[in-house]
PDB file of C-alpha atoms in Angstrom:
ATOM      1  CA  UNK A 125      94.419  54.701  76.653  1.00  0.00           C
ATOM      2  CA  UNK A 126      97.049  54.897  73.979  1.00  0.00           C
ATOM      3  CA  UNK A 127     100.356  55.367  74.603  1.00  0.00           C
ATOM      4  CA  UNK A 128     102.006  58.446  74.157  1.00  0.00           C
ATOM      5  CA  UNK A 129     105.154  61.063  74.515  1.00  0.00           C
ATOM      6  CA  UNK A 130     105.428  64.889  76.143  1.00  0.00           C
ATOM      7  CA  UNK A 131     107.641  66.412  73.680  1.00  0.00           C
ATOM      8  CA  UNK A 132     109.806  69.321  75.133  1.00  0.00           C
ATOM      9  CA  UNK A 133     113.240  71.144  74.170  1.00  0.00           C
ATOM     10  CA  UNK A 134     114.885  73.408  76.700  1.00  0.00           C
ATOM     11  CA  UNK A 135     118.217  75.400  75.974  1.00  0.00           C
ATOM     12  CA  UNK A 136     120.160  77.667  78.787  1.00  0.00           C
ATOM     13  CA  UNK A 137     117.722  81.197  78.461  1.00  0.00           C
ATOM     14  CA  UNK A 138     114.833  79.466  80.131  1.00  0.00           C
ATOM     15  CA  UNK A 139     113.449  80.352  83.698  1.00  0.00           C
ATOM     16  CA  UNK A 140     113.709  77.098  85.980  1.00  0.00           C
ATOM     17  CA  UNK A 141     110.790  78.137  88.152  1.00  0.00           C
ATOM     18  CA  UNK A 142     108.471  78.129  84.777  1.00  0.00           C
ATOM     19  CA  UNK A 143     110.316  74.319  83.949  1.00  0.00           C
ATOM     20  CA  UNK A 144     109.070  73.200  87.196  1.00  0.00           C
ATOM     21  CA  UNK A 145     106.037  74.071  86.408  1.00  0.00           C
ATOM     22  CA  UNK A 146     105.237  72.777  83.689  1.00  0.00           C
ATOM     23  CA  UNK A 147     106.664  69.712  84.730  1.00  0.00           C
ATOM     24  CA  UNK A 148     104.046  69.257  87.479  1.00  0.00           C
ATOM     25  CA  UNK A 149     101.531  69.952  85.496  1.00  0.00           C
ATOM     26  CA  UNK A 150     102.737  67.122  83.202  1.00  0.00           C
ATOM     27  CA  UNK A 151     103.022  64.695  85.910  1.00  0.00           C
ATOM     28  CA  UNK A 152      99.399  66.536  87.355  1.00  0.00           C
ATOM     29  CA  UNK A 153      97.800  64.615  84.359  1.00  0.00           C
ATOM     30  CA  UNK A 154      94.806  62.164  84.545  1.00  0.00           C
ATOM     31  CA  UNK A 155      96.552  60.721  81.790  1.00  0.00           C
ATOM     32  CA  UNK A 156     100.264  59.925  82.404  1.00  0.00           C
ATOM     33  CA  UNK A 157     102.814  60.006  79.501  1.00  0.00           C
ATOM     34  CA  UNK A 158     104.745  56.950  79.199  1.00  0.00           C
ATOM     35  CA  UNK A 159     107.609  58.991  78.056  1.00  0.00           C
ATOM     36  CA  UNK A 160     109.008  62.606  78.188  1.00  0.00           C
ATOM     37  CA  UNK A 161     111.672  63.393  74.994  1.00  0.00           C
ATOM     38  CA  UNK A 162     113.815  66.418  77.029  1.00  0.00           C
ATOM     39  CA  UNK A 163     115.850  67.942  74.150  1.00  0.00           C
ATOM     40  CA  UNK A 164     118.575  69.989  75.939  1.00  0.00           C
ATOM     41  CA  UNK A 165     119.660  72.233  73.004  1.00  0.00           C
ATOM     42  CA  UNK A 166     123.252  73.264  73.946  1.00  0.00           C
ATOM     43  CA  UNK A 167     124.770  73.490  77.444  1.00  0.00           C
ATOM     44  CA  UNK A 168     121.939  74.529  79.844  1.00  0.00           C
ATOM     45  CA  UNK A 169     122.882  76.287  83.319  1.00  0.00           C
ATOM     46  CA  UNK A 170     123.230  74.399  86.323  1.00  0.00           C
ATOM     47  CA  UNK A 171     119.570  75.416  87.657  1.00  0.00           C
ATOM     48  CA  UNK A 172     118.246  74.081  84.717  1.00  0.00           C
ATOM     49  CA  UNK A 173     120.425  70.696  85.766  1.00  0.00           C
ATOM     50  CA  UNK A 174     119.049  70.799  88.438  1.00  0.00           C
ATOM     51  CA  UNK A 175     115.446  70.614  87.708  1.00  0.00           C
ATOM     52  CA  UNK A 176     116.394  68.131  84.940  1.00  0.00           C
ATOM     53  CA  UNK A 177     118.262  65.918  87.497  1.00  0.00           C
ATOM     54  CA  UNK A 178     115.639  66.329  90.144  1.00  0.00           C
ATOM     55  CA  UNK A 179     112.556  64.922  88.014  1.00  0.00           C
ATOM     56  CA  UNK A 180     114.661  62.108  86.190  1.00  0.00           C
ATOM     57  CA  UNK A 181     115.274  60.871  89.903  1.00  0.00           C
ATOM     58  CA  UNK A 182     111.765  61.119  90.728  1.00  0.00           C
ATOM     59  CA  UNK A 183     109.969  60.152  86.758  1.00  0.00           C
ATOM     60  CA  UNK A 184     112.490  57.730  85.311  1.00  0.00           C
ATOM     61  CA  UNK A 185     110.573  58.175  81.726  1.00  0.00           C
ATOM     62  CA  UNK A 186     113.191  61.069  80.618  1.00  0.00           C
ATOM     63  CA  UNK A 187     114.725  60.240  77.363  1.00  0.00           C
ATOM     64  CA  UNK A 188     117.113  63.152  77.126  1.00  0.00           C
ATOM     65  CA  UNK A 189     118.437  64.217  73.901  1.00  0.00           C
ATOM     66  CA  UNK A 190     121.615  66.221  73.909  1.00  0.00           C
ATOM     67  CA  UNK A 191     122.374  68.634  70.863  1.00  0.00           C
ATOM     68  CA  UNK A 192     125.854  70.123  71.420  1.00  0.00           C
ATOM     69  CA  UNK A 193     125.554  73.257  70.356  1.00  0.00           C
ATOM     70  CA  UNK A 194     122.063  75.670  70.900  1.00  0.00           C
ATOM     71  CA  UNK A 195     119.923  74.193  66.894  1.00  0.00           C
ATOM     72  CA  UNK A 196     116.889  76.411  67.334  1.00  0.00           C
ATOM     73  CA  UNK A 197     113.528  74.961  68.698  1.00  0.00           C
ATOM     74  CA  UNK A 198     112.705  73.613  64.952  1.00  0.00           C
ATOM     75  CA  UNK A 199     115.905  72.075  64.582  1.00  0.00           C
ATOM     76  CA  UNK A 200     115.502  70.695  68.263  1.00  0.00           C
ATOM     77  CA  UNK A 201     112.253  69.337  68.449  1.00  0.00           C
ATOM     78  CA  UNK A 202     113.396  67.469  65.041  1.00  0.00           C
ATOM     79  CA  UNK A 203     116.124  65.872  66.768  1.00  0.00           C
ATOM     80  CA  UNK A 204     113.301  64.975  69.222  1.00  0.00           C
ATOM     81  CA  UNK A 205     110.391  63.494  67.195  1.00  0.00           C
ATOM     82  CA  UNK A 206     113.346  61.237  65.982  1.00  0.00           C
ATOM     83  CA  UNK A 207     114.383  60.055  69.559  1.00  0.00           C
ATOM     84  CA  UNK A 208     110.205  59.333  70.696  1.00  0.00           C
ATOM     85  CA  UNK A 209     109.659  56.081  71.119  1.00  0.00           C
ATOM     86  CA  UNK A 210     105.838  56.444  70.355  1.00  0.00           C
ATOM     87  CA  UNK A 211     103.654  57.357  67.428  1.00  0.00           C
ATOM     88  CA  UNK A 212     101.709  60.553  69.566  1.00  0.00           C
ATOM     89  CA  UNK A 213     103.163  63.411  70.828  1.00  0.00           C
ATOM     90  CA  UNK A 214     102.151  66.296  73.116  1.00  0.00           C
ATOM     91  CA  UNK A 215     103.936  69.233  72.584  1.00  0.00           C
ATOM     92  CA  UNK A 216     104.658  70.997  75.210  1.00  0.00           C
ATOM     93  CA  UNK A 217     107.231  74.556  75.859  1.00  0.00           C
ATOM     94  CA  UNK A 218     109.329  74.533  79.174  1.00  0.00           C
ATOM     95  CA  UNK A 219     106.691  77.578  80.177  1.00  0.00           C
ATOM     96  CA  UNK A 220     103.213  76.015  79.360  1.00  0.00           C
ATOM     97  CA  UNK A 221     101.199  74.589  82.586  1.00  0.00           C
ATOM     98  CA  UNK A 222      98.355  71.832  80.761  1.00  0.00           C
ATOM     99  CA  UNK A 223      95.398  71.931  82.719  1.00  0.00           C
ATOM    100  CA  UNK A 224      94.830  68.591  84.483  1.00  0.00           C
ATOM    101  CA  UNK A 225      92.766  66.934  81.918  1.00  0.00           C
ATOM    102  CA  UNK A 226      94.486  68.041  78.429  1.00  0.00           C
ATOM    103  CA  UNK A 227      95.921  65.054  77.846  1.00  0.00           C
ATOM    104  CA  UNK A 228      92.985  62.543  78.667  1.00  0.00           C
ATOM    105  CA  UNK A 229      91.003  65.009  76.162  1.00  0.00           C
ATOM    106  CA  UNK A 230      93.214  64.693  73.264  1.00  0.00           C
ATOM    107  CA  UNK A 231      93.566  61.425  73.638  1.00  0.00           C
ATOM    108  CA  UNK A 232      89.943  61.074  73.121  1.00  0.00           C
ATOM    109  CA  UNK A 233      90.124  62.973  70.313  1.00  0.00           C
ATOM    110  CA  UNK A 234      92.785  60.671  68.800  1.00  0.00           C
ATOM    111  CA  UNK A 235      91.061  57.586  69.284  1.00  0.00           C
ATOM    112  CA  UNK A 236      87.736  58.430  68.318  1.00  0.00           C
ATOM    113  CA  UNK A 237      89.086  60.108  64.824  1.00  0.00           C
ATOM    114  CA  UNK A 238      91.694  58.168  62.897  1.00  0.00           C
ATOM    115  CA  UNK A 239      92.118  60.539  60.555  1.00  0.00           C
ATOM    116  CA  UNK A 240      93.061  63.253  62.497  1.00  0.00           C
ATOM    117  CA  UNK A 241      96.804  64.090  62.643  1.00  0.00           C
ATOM    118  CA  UNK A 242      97.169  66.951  64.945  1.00  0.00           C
ATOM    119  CA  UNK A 243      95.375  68.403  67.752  1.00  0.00           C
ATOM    120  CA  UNK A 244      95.704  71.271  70.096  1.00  0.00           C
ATOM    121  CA  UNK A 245      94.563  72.983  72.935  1.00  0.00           C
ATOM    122  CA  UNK A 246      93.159  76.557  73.910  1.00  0.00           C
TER     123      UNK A 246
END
């Protein structure tokens, strides 16, 4: 399967429980990202640290971006598409849980159309 990165940005509003899971269901995949571009936009509290520090310890593929000050999620996720370190990218919002096989399916999707340039998900 092609390679391919779980772009997400978090900034200090958002509910730890909800990161968590969405991070499992990341790392719930049948089709593992390679990387995961974290965009922490501004200084996040330190239960969102927490999580943060708690899966980079576990899934050493975090490449964390650090914007100084709270951008906006457009701004963010710009400063993120920069940072990934592969051409695909699965979008993902500190509150969405992918079911298992989302990834493996757009993948598919990907490889079988070359022409296509974004896909989603219902």
């Amino acid at each position: 399967m092609t390679k391919f990165s779980v772009l997400i940005s978090i900034y200090r509003k958002e509910n730890p429980l909800w990161f968590r899971e969405a991070l499992d269901s990341v790392f719930a995949q049948t089709v593992q990202p390679d990387e995961i571009v974290l965009v922490e936009d501004g200084p996040l509290t330190p239960e969102l640290y927490a999580v943060i520090d708690e899966y980079k310890e576990k899934y050493p593929i975090f490449n964390i971006v650090k914007n100084e000050t709270n951008l906006g999620l457009g701004l963010a996720l710009a400063n993120g598409v920069k940072a990934a370190k592969n051409e695909i990218l699965a979008r993902m919002d500190t509150d969405d849980v992918a079911k298992p096989d989302r990834f493996e399916k757009q993948l598919i999707v990907f490889e079988r159309n070359s022409n296509i340039d974004v896909c989603s998900a219902w």
